[in-house]
Amino acid sequence: MTYSMVMLIVAGTLQLLGIAIVANIIADKILRKRDIALATLIMTIGGTLFFNSVQYLIIIYTVGILAVFMKWRKAGWIISLVAPMMSFLLTILVDYILSWIVGKGLGIYANDYDSSFLGVTLTILVFLLPIFICTYLLGLGIHKVLYRQSTVDIVSRNGFVVTLLMLMTSIITYLLIYAEDLPGFPKHLAMVYPILFITFFLIICIVFLIINKIGQEREKMKKREMEMAQLRDYTVRLEEMYVDMNMFRHDYINILASLHGYIEQGNQELLETYFEEVMKPLKQKFN
């Protein structure tokens, strides 16, 4: 019994480690390796101690531990909450899809293996390792999309909506998993779970696309407003230049007329006085 429990803890620890690694990727690798190891250790100890009493509510505990570690490393509240929840949802999604594929295609199910060394090893190789690889690749794809500058700005501005969406999806997913183990639950309904989880994932993607589209339209409107403001400023400056040119033309005509008069009169003294009092200050003004 003790040996079987140890093997189950090993398998559970590896699964928690995978969730922590993928969450860290989604959070732009905010956690260090030792942070991931320590968080996994705490999640394993807590999961082992409390699972029998709280059962599937342990998911909240694991997500909470990762969120606390990410916030401790100065991540924002949005990404600290969203990254663990998204990692959890991706793991559940891939788990059900791969289990369904392996079960239907190869006739192999996780329940077929006991808690012996060989059984746990096969479970890790056949199920947990492929689940981690697929989830890891999905996490990389989400990271690539999430950390585009436009997407980062949009998520920051719509943090409440994104967090609420992830929270609602996590709650619905938890209730579905919990209902599966209730007495009298129709087992054939569990066959549609992969379709449901894929639907949830697509809904999240669609919502992100809608938010992204709205954000892009806002950016376009803001850009147009800036361009209109620049155009108005440019128009005002042109008008000011036109007024200045008219004034300069008027002054230039007066200057020529005055010089012409003084030259015709041959009044050298008035010409020098005009030059000192009018021409020189005008020259300094333009310089």
Coordinates of C-alpha atoms in Angstrom, one line a residue:
M1 CA 0.0 0.0 0.0
T2 CA 2.8 2.4 0.9
Y3 CA 4.7 1.6 -2.3
S4 CA 1.6 2.2 -4.4
M5 CA 1.0 5.5 -2.7
V6 CA 4.6 6.6 -3.4
M7 CA 4.2 5.7 -7.1
L8 CA 0.9 7.7 -7.3
I9 CA 2.6 10.7 -5.7
V10 CA 5.4 10.5 -8.2
A11 CA 3.0 10.5 -11.1
G12 CA 1.0 13.3 -9.5
T13 CA 4.1 15.3 -8.9
L14 CA 5.2 15.0 -12.6
Q15 CA 1.8 16.2 -13.7
L16 CA 1.9 19.2 -11.3
L17 CA 5.4 20.0 -12.6
G18 CA 4.1 20.0 -16.2
I19 CA 1.3 22.4 -15.2
A20 CA 3.8 24.7 -13.5
I21 CA 6.2 24.7 -16.4
V22 CA 3.5 25.5 -19.0
A23 CA 2.0 28.2 -16.7
N24 CA 5.5 29.7 -16.4
I25 CA 5.8 29.8 -20.3
I26 CA 2.4 31.6 -20.5
A27 CA 3.6 34.0 -17.9
D28 CA 6.7 34.8 -20.0
K29 CA 9.0 32.7 -17.8
I30 CA 8.6 34.9 -14.8
L31 CA 9.6 32.0 -12.4
R32 CA 13.1 30.6 -12.0
K33 CA 13.8 26.9 -12.0
R34 CA 14.0 26.7 -8.3
D35 CA 10.7 28.6 -8.0
I36 CA 9.0 26.0 -10.2
A37 CA 10.6 23.2 -8.1
L38 CA 9.5 24.7 -4.8
A39 CA 6.0 25.4 -6.0
T40 CA 5.7 21.9 -7.3
L41 CA 6.9 20.5 -4.0
I42 CA 4.4 22.7 -2.0
M43 CA 1.6 21.6 -4.4
T44 CA 2.5 18.0 -4.0
I45 CA 2.6 18.1 -0.2
G46 CA -0.6 20.0 0.0
G47 CA -2.3 17.7 -2.6
T48 CA -1.2 14.6 -0.8
L49 CA -2.4 15.9 2.6
F50 CA -5.7 17.5 1.5
F51 CA -6.9 15.5 -1.5
N52 CA -9.0 13.0 0.4
S53 CA -10.8 15.8 2.2
V54 CA -11.3 18.4 -0.5
Q55 CA -10.8 16.2 -3.6
Y56 CA -11.1 18.2 -6.8
L57 CA -11.1 21.5 -4.9
I58 CA -7.3 20.9 -4.7
I59 CA -7.2 22.4 -8.2
I60 CA -7.9 25.8 -6.6
Y61 CA -5.1 25.2 -4.2
T62 CA -2.6 24.4 -7.0
V63 CA -3.7 27.4 -9.1
G64 CA -3.4 29.6 -6.0
I65 CA 0.1 28.4 -5.2
L66 CA 1.3 29.2 -8.7
A67 CA -0.4 32.6 -8.7
V68 CA 1.2 33.5 -5.4
F69 CA 4.7 32.5 -6.7
M70 CA 4.2 34.6 -9.9
K71 CA 3.0 37.6 -7.9
W72 CA 6.0 37.2 -5.6
R73 CA 8.2 37.5 -8.7
K74 CA 6.5 40.8 -9.6
A75 CA 4.1 39.5 -12.3
G76 CA 0.8 41.4 -12.7
W77 CA -2.3 40.1 -11.0
I78 CA -3.9 39.4 -14.4
I79 CA -1.1 37.1 -15.7
S80 CA -0.6 35.6 -12.2
L81 CA -4.2 34.4 -12.3
V82 CA -4.7 33.7 -16.0
A83 CA -1.4 31.7 -16.6
P84 CA -2.1 29.0 -14.0
M85 CA -5.8 28.7 -15.0
M86 CA -4.9 28.5 -18.7
S87 CA -2.2 25.9 -18.0
F88 CA -4.8 23.8 -16.0
L89 CA -7.4 24.1 -18.8
L90 CA -4.8 23.1 -21.5
T91 CA -3.8 20.1 -19.4
I92 CA -7.4 19.0 -19.0
L93 CA -8.1 19.6 -22.7
V94 CA -5.1 17.6 -23.9
D95 CA -5.7 14.9 -21.3
Y96 CA -9.3 14.2 -22.4
I97 CA -8.4 14.4 -26.1
L98 CA -5.4 12.1 -26.0
S99 CA -7.1 9.7 -23.6
W100 CA -10.0 9.5 -26.1
I101 CA -7.6 9.0 -29.1
V102 CA -5.5 6.4 -27.3
G103 CA -8.5 4.6 -25.9
K104 CA -10.4 4.5 -29.2
G105 CA -7.4 4.0 -31.4
L106 CA -5.3 1.6 -29.4
G107 CA -7.7 0.3 -26.8
I108 CA -5.5 1.6 -24.0
Y109 CA -7.0 3.3 -21.0
A110 CA -5.3 4.9 -18.0
N111 CA -7.5 2.8 -15.7
D112 CA -6.0 -0.4 -17.2
Y113 CA -2.8 0.2 -15.2
D114 CA -2.4 -0.4 -11.5
S115 CA -0.2 1.5 -9.1
S116 CA 2.7 -0.8 -9.4
F117 CA 6.1 0.4 -10.6
L118 CA 5.4 -1.0 -14.1
G119 CA 1.8 0.4 -14.2
V120 CA 2.8 3.9 -13.1
T121 CA 5.8 3.9 -15.5
L122 CA 3.5 3.0 -18.4
T123 CA 1.0 5.6 -17.4
I124 CA 3.7 8.2 -17.4
L125 CA 5.1 7.1 -20.8
V126 CA 1.8 6.5 -22.5
F127 CA -0.3 9.3 -21.1
L128 CA 1.5 11.9 -18.9
L129 CA 4.5 12.5 -21.1
P130 CA 2.5 13.0 -24.4
I131 CA 0.1 15.2 -22.5
F132 CA 3.0 17.3 -21.2
I133 CA 4.5 17.6 -24.7
C134 CA 1.3 18.6 -26.3
T135 CA 0.4 21.1 -23.5
Y136 CA 4.0 22.5 -23.7
L137 CA 3.7 23.1 -27.4
L138 CA 0.3 24.8 -27.0
G139 CA 1.8 26.9 -24.2
L140 CA 4.5 28.1 -26.6
G141 CA 1.9 29.0 -29.2
I142 CA -0.1 30.9 -26.7
H143 CA 3.0 32.7 -25.5
K144 CA 3.9 33.7 -29.0
V145 CA 0.4 35.2 -29.6
L146 CA 0.0 36.6 -26.1
Y147 CA 3.2 38.6 -26.1
R148 CA 2.7 40.5 -29.3
Q149 CA 2.8 44.2 -28.4
S150 CA -0.8 44.7 -29.6
T151 CA -2.1 41.7 -27.7
V152 CA -0.3 42.7 -24.5
D153 CA -1.9 46.1 -24.6
I154 CA -5.3 44.6 -25.2
V155 CA -5.0 42.1 -22.4
S156 CA -3.8 44.8 -20.0
R157 CA -6.8 47.0 -20.9
N158 CA -9.3 44.2 -20.7
G159 CA -7.7 42.3 -17.8
F160 CA -11.0 42.0 -15.9
V161 CA -12.8 40.4 -18.8
V162 CA -10.0 38.0 -19.6
T163 CA -9.7 36.9 -15.9
L164 CA -13.4 36.5 -15.5
L165 CA -13.6 34.4 -18.7
M166 CA -10.8 32.1 -17.5
L167 CA -12.4 31.8 -14.1
M168 CA -15.8 30.9 -15.5
T169 CA -14.3 28.4 -17.8
S170 CA -12.3 26.8 -15.0
I171 CA -15.4 26.6 -12.8
I172 CA -17.4 24.9 -15.5
T173 CA -14.5 22.5 -16.3
Y174 CA -14.2 21.7 -12.6
L175 CA -18.0 21.0 -12.2
L176 CA -17.9 18.7 -15.3
I177 CA -14.9 16.7 -13.9
Y178 CA -16.6 16.5 -10.5
A179 CA -19.9 15.4 -11.9
E180 CA -18.2 12.6 -13.8
D181 CA -17.4 10.8 -10.5
L182 CA -20.8 11.3 -8.9
P183 CA -22.9 8.1 -8.4
G184 CA -25.4 7.5 -11.2
F185 CA -23.6 9.8 -13.6
P186 CA -24.2 8.5 -17.2
K187 CA -20.8 7.4 -18.3
H188 CA -21.6 7.8 -22.0
L189 CA -21.9 11.6 -21.4
A190 CA -18.2 11.6 -20.5
M191 CA -17.6 10.7 -24.2
V192 CA -18.6 14.2 -25.2
Y193 CA -16.2 15.9 -22.7
P194 CA -13.4 16.2 -25.3
I195 CA -15.9 18.0 -27.6
L196 CA -17.0 20.3 -24.7
F197 CA -13.4 21.2 -23.8
I198 CA -12.5 21.9 -27.4
T199 CA -15.6 24.1 -27.6
F200 CA -14.5 26.0 -24.5
F201 CA -11.1 26.5 -25.9
L202 CA -12.5 27.7 -29.2
I203 CA -14.8 30.1 -27.3
I204 CA -11.9 31.5 -25.5
C205 CA -10.0 32.0 -28.7
I206 CA -13.0 33.6 -30.3
V207 CA -13.4 36.0 -27.4
F208 CA -9.7 36.9 -27.6
L209 CA -10.1 37.5 -31.3
I210 CA -13.1 39.8 -30.7
I211 CA -11.3 41.7 -28.0
N212 CA -8.3 41.9 -30.3
K213 CA -10.4 43.2 -33.2
I214 CA -12.1 45.8 -30.9
G215 CA -8.6 46.9 -29.7
Q216 CA -7.3 47.2 -33.2
E217 CA -10.3 49.4 -34.2
R218 CA -9.7 51.6 -31.1
E219 CA -6.1 51.9 -32.2
K220 CA -7.1 52.9 -35.7
M221 CA -9.5 55.5 -34.3
K222 CA -6.9 56.8 -32.0
K223 CA -4.4 57.0 -34.9
R224 CA -6.9 58.9 -37.0
E225 CA -7.6 61.3 -34.2
M226 CA -3.9 61.9 -33.8
E227 CA -3.6 62.5 -37.6
M228 CA -6.5 64.9 -37.6
A229 CA -5.0 66.8 -34.6
Q230 CA -1.7 67.0 -36.5
L231 CA -3.5 68.2 -39.6
R232 CA -5.3 70.9 -37.6
D233 CA -2.0 71.9 -36.1
Y234 CA -0.4 72.0 -39.6
T235 CA -3.3 74.1 -40.9
V236 CA -3.0 76.6 -38.1
R237 CA 0.7 76.9 -38.7
L238 CA 0.1 77.5 -42.4
E239 CA -2.4 80.2 -41.6
E240 CA 0.1 81.8 -39.2
M241 CA 2.8 81.7 -41.9
Y242 CA 0.4 83.2 -44.4
V243 CA -0.3 86.1 -42.0
D244 CA 3.4 86.6 -41.4
M245 CA 4.1 86.6 -45.1
N246 CA 1.4 89.2 -45.7
M247 CA 2.8 91.3 -42.9
F248 CA 6.3 90.9 -44.3
R249 CA 5.1 91.9 -47.8
H250 CA 3.4 95.0 -46.3
D251 CA 6.5 96.0 -44.3
Y252 CA 8.7 95.3 -47.3
I253 CA 6.7 97.6 -49.5
N254 CA 6.8 100.3 -46.9
I255 CA 10.5 99.9 -46.5
L256 CA 11.1 100.2 -50.2
A257 CA 8.8 103.2 -50.4
S258 CA 10.6 105.0 -47.5
L259 CA 14.1 104.2 -48.9
H260 CA 13.0 105.5 -52.4
G261 CA 11.8 108.7 -50.9
Y262 CA 14.9 109.3 -48.8
I263 CA 17.1 108.6 -51.8
E264 CA 15.2 111.0 -54.1
Q265 CA 15.4 113.7 -51.4
G266 CA 19.1 113.0 -51.0
N267 CA 18.6 113.2 -47.2
Q268 CA 21.6 111.2 -46.0
E269 CA 20.9 111.9 -42.3
L270 CA 17.3 110.6 -42.5
L271 CA 18.5 107.6 -44.5
E272 CA 21.0 106.7 -41.8
T273 CA 18.5 107.3 -39.0
Y274 CA 15.9 105.0 -40.8
F275 CA 18.6 102.3 -41.3
E276 CA 19.6 102.3 -37.6
E277 CA 16.1 102.6 -36.2
V278 CA 14.1 100.4 -38.6
M279 CA 16.4 98.2 -40.8
K280 CA 18.7 96.9 -38.1
P281 CA 16.0 95.9 -35.6
L282 CA 14.1 94.2 -38.4
K283 CA 17.2 92.3 -39.3
Q284 CA 17.7 91.2 -35.7
K285 CA 14.1 90.1 -35.5
F286 CA 14.4 87.8 -38.5
N287 CA 17.7 86.4 -37.2

